[in-house]
Tab-separated table of C-alpha atoms and ligand atoms in Angstrom:
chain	number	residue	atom	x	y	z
A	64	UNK	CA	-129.294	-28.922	-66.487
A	65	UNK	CA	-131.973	-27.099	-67.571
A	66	UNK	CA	-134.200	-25.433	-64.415
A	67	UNK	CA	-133.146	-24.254	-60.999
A	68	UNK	CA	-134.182	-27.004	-57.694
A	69	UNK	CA	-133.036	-23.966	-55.901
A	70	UNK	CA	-131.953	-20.554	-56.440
A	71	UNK	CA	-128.838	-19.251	-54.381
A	72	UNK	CA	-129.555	-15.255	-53.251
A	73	UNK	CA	-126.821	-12.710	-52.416
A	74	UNK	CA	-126.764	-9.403	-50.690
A	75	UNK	CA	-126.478	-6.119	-52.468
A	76	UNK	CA	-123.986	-4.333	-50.564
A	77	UNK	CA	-123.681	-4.642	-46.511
A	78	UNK	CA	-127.446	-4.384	-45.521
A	79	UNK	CA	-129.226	-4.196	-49.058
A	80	UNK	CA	-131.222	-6.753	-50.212
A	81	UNK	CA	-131.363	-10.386	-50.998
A	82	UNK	CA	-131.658	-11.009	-54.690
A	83	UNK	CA	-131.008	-14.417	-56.737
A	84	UNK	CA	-127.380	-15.367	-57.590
A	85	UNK	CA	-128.029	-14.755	-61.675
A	86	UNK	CA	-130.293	-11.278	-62.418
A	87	UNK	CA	-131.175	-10.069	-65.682
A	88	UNK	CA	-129.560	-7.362	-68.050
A	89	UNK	CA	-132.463	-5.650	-69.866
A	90	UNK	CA	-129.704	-3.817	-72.654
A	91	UNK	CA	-130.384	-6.029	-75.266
A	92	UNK	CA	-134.494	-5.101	-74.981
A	93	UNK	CA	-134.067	-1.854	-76.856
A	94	UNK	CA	-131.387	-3.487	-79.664
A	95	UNK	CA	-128.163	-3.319	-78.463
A	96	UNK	CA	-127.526	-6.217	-80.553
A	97	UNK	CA	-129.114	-7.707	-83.728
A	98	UNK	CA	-132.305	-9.147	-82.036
A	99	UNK	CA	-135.439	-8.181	-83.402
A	100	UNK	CA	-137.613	-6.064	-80.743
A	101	UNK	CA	-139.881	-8.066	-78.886
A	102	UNK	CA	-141.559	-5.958	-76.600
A	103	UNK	CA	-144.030	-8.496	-75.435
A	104	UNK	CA	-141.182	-11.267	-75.042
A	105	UNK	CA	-139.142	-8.929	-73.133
A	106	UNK	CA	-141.527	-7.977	-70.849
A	107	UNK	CA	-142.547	-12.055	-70.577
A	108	UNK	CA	-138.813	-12.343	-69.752
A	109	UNK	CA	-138.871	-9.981	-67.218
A	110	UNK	CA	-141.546	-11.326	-65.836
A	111	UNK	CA	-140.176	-14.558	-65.883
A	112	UNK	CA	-137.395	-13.716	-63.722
A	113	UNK	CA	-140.112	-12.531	-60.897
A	114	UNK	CA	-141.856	-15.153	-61.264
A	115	UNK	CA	-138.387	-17.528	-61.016
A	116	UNK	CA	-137.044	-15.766	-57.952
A	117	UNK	CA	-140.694	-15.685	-56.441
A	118	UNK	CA	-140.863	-19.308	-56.177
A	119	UNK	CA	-137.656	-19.042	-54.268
A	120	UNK	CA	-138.613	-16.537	-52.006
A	121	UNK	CA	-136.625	-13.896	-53.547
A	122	UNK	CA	-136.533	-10.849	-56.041
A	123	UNK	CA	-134.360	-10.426	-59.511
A	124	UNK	CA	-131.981	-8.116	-59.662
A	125	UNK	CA	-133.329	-6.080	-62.748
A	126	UNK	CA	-130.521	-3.590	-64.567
A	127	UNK	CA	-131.119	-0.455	-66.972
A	128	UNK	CA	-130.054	2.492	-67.643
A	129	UNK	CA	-130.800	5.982	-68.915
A	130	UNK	CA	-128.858	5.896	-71.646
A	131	UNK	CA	-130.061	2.086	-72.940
A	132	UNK	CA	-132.120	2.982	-76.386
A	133	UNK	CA	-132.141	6.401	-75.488
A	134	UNK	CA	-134.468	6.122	-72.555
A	135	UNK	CA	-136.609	3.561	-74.153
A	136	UNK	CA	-134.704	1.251	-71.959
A	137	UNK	CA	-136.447	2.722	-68.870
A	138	UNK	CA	-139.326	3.119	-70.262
A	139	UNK	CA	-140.324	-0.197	-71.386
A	140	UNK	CA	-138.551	-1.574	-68.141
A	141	UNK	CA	-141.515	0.740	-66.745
A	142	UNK	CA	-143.780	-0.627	-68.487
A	143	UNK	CA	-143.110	-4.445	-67.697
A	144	UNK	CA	-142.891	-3.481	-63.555
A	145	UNK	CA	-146.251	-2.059	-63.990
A	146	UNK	CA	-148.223	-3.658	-60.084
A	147	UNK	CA	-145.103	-5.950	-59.654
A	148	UNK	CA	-142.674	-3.180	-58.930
A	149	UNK	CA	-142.043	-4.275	-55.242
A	150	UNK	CA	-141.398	-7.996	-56.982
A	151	UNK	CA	-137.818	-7.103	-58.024
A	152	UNK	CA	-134.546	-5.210	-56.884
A	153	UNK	CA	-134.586	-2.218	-59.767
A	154	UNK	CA	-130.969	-0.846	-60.517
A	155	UNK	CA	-130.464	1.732	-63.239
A	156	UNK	CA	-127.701	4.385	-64.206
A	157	UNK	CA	-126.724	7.578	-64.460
A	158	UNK	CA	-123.451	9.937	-66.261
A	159	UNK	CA	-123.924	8.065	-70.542
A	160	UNK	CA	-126.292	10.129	-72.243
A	161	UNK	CA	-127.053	9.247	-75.958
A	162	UNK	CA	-125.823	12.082	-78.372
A	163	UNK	CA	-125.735	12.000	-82.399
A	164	UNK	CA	-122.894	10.096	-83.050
A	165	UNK	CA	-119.958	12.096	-84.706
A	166	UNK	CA	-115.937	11.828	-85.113
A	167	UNK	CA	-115.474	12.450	-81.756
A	168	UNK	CA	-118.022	10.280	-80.178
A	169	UNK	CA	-118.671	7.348	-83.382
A	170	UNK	CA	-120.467	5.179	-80.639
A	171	UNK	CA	-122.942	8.213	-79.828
A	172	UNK	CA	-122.497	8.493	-76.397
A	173	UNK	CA	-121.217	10.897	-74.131
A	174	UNK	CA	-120.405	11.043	-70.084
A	175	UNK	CA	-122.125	13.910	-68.208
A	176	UNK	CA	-121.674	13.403	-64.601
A	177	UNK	CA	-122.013	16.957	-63.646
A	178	UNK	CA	-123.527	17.405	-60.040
A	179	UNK	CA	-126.050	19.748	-61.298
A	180	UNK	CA	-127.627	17.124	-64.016
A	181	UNK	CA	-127.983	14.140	-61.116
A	182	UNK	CA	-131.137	15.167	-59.713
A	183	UNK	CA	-133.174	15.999	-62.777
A	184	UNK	CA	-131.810	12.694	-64.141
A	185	UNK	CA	-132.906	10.133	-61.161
A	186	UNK	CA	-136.608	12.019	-61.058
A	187	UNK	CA	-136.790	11.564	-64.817
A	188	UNK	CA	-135.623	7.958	-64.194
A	189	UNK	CA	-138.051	7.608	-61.758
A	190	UNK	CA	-140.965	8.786	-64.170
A	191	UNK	CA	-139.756	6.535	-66.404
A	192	UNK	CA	-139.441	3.500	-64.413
A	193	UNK	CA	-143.070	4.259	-63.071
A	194	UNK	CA	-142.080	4.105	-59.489
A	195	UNK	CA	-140.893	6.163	-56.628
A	196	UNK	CA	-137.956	4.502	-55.683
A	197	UNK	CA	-134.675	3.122	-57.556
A	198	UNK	CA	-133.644	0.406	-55.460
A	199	UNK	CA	-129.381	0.552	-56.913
A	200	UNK	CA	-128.534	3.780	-58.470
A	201	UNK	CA	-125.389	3.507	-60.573
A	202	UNK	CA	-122.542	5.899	-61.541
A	203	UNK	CA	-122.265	4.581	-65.360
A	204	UNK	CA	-118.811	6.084	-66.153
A	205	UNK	CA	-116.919	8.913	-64.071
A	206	UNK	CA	-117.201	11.992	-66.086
A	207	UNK	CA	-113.616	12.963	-66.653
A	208	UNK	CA	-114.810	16.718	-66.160
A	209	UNK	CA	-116.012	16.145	-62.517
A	210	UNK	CA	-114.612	15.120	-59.330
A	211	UNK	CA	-115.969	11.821	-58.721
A	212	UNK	CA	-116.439	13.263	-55.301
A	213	UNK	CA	-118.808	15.934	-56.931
A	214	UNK	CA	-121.098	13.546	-58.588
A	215	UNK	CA	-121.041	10.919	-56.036
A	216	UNK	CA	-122.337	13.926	-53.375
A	217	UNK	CA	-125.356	14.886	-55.984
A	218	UNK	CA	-126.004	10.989	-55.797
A	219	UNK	CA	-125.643	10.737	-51.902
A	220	UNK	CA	-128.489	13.766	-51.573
A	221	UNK	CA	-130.979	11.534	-53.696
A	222	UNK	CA	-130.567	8.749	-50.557
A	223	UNK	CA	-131.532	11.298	-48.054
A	224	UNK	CA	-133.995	12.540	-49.973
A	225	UNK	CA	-135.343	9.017	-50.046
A	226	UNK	CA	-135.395	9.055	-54.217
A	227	UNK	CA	-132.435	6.445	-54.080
A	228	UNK	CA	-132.161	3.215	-51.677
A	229	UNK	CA	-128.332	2.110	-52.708
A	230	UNK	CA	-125.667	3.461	-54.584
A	231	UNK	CA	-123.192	1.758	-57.332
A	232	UNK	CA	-120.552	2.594	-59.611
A	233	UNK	CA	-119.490	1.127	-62.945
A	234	UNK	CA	-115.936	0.792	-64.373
A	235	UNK	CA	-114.050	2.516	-62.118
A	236	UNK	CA	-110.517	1.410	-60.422
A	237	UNK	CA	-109.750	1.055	-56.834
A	238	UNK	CA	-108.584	4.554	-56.716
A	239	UNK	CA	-112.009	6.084	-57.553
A	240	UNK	CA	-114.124	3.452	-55.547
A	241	UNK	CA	-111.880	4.947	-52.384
A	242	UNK	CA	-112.783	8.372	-53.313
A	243	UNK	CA	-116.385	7.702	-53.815
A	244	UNK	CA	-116.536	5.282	-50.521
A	245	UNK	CA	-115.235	8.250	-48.173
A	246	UNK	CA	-118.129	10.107	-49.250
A	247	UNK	CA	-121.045	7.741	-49.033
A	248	UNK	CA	-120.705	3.434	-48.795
A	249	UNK	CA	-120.731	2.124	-52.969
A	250	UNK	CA	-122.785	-0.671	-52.744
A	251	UNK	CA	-121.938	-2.659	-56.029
A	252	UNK	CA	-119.515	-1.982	-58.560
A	253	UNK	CA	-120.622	-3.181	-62.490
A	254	UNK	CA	-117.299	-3.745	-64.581
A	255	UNK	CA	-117.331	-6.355	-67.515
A	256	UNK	CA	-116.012	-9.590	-66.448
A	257	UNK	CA	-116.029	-13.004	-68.211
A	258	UNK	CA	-113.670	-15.797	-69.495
A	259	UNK	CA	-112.771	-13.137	-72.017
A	260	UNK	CA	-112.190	-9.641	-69.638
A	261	UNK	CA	-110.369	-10.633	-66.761
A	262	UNK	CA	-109.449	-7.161	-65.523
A	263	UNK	CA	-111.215	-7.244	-62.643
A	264	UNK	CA	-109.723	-9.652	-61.069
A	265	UNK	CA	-105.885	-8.429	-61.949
A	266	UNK	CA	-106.650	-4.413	-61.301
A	267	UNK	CA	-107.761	-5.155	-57.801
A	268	UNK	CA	-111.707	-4.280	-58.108
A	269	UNK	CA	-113.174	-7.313	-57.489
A	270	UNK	CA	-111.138	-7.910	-54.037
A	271	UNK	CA	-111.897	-4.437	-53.385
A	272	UNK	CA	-115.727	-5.056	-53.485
A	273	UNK	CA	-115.075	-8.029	-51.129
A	274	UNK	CA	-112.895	-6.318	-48.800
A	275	UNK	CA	-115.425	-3.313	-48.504
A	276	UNK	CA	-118.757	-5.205	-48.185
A	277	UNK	CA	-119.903	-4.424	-52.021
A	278	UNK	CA	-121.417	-6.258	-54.397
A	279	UNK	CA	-119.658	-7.214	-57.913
A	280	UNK	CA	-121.950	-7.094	-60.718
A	281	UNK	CA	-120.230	-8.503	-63.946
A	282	UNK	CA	-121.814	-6.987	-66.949
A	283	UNK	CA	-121.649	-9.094	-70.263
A	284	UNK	CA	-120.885	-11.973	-68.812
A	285	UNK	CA	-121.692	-14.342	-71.528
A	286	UNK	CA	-119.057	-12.592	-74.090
A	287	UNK	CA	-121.371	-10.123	-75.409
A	288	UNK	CA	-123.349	-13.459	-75.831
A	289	UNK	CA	-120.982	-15.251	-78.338
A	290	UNK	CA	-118.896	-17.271	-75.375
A	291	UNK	CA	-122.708	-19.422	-75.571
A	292	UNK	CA	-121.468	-20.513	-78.702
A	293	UNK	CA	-125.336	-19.279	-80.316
A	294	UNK	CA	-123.626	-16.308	-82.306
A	295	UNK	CA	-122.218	-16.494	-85.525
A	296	UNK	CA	-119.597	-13.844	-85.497
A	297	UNK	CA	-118.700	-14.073	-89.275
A	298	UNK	CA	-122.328	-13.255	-89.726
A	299	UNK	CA	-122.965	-10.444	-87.999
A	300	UNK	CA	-124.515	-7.338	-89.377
A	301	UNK	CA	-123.042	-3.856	-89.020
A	302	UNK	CA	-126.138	-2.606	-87.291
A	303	UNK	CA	-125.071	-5.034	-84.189
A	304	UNK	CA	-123.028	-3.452	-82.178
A	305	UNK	CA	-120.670	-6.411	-81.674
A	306	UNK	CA	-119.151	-6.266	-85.311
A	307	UNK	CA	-117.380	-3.216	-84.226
A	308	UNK	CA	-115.676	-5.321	-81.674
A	309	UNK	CA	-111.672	-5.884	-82.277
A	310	UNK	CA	-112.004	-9.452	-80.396
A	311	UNK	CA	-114.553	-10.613	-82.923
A	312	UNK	CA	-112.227	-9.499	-86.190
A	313	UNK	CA	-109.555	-11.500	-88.064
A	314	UNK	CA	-106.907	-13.062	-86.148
A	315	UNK	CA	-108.228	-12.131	-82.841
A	316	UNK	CA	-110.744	-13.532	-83.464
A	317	UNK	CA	-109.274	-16.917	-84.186
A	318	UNK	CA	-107.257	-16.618	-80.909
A	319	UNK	CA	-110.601	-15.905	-78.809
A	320	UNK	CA	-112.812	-18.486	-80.517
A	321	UNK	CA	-110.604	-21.313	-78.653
A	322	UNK	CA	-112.704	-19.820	-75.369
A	323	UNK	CA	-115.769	-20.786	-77.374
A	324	UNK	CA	-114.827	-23.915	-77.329
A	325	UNK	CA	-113.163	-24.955	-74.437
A	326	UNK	CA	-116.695	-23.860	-72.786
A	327	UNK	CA	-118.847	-25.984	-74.734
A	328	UNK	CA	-116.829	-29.014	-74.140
A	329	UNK	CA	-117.041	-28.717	-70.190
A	330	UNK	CA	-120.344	-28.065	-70.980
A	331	UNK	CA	-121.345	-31.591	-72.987
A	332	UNK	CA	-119.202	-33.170	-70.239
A	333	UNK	CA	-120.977	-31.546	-66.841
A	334	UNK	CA	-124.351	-32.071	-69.145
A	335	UNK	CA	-125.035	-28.267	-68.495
A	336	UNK	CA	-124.774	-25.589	-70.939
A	337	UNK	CA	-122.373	-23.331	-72.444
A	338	UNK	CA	-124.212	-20.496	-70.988
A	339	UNK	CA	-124.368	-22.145	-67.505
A	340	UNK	CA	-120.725	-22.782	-67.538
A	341	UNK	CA	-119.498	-19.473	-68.610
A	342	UNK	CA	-121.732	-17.976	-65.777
A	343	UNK	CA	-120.836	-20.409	-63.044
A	344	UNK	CA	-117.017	-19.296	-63.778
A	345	UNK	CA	-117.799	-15.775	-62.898
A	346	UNK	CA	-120.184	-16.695	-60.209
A	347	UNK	CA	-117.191	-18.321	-58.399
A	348	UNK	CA	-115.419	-15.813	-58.592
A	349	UNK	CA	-116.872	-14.638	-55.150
A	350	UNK	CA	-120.280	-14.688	-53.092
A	351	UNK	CA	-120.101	-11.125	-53.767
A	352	UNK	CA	-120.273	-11.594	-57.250
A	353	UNK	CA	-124.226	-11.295	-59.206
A	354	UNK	CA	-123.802	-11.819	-62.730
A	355	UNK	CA	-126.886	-10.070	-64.625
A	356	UNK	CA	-126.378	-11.549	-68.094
A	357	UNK	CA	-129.142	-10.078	-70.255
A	358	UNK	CA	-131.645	-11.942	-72.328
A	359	UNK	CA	-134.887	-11.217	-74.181
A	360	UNK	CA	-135.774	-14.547	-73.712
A	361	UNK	CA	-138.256	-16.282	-70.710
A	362	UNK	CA	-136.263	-19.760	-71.549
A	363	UNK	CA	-132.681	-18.376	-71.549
A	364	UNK	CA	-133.632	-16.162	-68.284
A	365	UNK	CA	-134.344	-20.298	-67.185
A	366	UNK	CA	-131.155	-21.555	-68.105
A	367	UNK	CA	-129.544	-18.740	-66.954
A	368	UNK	CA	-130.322	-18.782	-63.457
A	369	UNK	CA	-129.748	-22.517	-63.209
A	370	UNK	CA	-126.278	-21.553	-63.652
A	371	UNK	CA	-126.343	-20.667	-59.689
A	372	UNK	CA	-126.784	-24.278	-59.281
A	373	UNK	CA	-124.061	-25.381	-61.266
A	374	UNK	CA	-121.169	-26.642	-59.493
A	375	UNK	CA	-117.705	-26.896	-61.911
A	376	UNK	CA	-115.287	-29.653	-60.998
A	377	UNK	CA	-111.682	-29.455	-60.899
A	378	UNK	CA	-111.075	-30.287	-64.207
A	379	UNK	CA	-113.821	-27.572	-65.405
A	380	UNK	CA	-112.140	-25.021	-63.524
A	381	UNK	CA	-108.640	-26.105	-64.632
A	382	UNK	CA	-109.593	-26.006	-68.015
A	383	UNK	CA	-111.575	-22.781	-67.895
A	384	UNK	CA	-108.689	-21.239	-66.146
A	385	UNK	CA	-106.358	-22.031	-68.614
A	386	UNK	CA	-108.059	-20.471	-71.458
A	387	UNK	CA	-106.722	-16.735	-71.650
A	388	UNK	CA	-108.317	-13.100	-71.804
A	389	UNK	CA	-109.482	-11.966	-75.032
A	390	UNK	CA	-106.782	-10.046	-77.543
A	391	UNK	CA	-108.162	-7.411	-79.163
A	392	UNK	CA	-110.549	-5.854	-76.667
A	393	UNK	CA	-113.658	-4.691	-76.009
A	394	UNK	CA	-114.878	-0.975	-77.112
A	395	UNK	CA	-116.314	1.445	-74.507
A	396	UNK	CA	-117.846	4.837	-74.006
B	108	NAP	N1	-122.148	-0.958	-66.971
B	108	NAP	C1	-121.899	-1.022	-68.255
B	108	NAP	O1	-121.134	-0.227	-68.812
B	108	NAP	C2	-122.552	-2.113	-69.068
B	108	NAP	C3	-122.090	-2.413	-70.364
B	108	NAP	C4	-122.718	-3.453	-71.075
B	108	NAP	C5	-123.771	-4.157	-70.489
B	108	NAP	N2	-124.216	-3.822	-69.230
B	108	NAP	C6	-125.310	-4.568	-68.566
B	108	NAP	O2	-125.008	-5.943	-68.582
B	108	NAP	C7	-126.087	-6.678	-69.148
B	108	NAP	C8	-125.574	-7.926	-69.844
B	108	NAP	O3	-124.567	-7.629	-70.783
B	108	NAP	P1	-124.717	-7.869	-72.350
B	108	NAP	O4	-126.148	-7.932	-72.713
B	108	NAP	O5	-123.817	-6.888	-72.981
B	108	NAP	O6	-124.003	-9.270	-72.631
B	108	NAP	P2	-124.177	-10.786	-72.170
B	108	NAP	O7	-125.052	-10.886	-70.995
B	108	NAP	O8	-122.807	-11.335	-72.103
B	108	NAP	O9	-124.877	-11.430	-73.463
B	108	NAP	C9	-126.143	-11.046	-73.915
B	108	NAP	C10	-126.416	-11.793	-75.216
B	108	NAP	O10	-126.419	-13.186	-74.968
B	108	NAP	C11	-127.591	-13.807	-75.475
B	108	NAP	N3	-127.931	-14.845	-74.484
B	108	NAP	C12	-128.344	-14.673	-73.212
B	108	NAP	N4	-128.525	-15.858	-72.588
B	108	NAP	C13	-128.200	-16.799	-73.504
B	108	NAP	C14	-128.183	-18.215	-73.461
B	108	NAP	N5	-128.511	-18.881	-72.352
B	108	NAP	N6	-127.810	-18.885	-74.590
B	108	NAP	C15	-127.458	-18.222	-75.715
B	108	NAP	N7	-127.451	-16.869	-75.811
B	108	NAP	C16	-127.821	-16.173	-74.709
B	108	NAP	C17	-128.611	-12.695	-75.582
B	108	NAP	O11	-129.484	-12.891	-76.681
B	108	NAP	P3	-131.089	-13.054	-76.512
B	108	NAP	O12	-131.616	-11.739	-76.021
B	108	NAP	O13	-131.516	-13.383	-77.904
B	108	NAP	O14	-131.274	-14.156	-75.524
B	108	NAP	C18	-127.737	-11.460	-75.853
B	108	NAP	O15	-127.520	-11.281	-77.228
B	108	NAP	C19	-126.779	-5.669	-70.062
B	108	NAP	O16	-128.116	-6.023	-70.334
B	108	NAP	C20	-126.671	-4.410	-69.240
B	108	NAP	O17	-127.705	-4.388	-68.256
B	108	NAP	C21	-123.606	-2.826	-68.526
């Protein structure tokens, strides 16, 4: 399977938009991982994804951040939307701000969530981003030094204020998605979720989104990219963020490779890819759930998206089930 005959949409939130099943991640344009920067194919792959959902009647669900390559992120994000920016859904975040990295922080980032910081930080967004709107909003991490309740109001004034269309929140639990949904509706929640980090389905937050009329927006759902079965984890370099992983070292490693491979077999026998099948697993996981695997790519955005389409059999599912979480864990800010 290798292009889309159709593309499934679903809602963000109660009464947001319609967007295609599969969006696109745009971390990995301002090296997050070891790719080489391709400005020109990132914006082609961005455009792609318009162009993909277009056809279909739809918009992409595009996803940044502040903090992504320091603001470069944004800005190249921006830069790509430049005419189009009424072709796609636009979500970004706010409360990780890049700092020199130090003993405290190695991974160079920090959470500031402080109510007084949220409106500086959406218009600077919006400058940016080029545009007068952010479509999805998102709370990137609670700020352990602020109510939830006290950043979530500074985020709720930028809707009124008409800055702001939705709001979202990002690796939270139940608890704080309560908190923040008393205050103003959360519209999406963005937690990691693939074959290999399964929380979200034990902790409660994915029935939580689907019990409150919320989106679920699984961030690296393709394993950080290795669960494709492309990467070569013995060879990564130590400028990729992923060698810092424990689930890609030594004997956890071993353990979580067996994913790897269970994938790529269902793959060869559905005649889809190992991509596709990772991302149909997490796309039926709900019709609340939006995967926005990222990609630098216009071809993998392609394959991607046909994932949507993809329809995994009983045995698929039974042996995609059966595989287990990753040991050793993921690493974050
Ligand atoms: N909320 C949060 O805290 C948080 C944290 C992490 C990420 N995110 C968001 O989630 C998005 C996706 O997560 P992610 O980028 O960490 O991981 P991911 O989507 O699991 O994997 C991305 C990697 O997979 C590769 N890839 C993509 N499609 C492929 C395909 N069809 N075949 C083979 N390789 C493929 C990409 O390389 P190429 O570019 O070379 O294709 C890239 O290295 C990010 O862009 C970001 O927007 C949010």
């Amino acid at each position: 399977m290798t292009s889309n005959d159709s593309v499934p949409r679903r809602r963000i939130g109660q009464d947001g938009p319609l967007v295609a099943a599969v969006g696109l991640g745009c971390m990995g344009m301002t090296r997050a991982y070891e790719t080489d920067d391709d400005e020109p194919r990132s914006i082609a792959t961005i455009h792609r994804a318009i162009e993909r959902a277009a056809a279909a009647g739809t918009r992409p669900l595009i996803d940044t951040a502040e903090l992504y390559g320091a603001t470069a992120n944004e800005q190249l994000v921006g830069r790509a939307l430049t005419g189009r920016r009424d072709e796609v859904v636009l979500a970004t975040k706010v409360g990780l701000v890049s700092v020199p990295p130090s003993a405290e922080l190695p991974l160079g980032i920090a959470r500031d969530a402080r109510p007084e910081r949220i409106a500086d930080a959406a218009e600077a967004s919006l400058r940016r981003l080029g545009t007068d709107v952010i479509d999805l909003y998102q709370l990137h991490r609670v700020d352990p030094a602020v109510p939830i309740e006290e950043t979530w109001g500074a985020m709720a004034e930028l809707v009124a204020r008409g800055l702001v269309r939705q709001l979202g929140l990002s690796e939270v639990t139940v608890q704080e998605a309560e908190r923040a949904h008393a205050i103003h509706p959360v519209a999406s929640i963005q937690s990691e979720l693939s074959l290999w980090s399964r929380e979200p389905l034990e902790d409660g937050v994915l029935a939580w989104t689907a019990e409150h009329g919320a989106s679920f927006l699984p961030y690296s759902p393709l394993g950080r990219g290795v669960l494709t079965g492309a990467v070569d984890v013995a060879a990564l370099g130590q400028d990729d963020f992923r060698s810092l992983l424990p689930r890609f070292q030594g004997e956890a490693w071993e353990q979580n490779r067996q994913a790897v491979q269970v994938v790529a077999e269902q793959a060869r026998r559905l005649e889809a890819t190992p991509a596709q099948v990772a991302l149909a697993w997490v796309l039926a996981q709900g019709e609340q759930v939006i995967p926005i695997p990222g990609t630098t790519r216009p071809a993998r955005y392609d394959e991607n998206l046909a994932a949507a389409a993809l329809r995994l059999d009983d045995e698929a599912r039974a042996a995609l089930d059966t595989t287990t979480a990753a040991v050793g864990g993921t690493v974050s800010p």
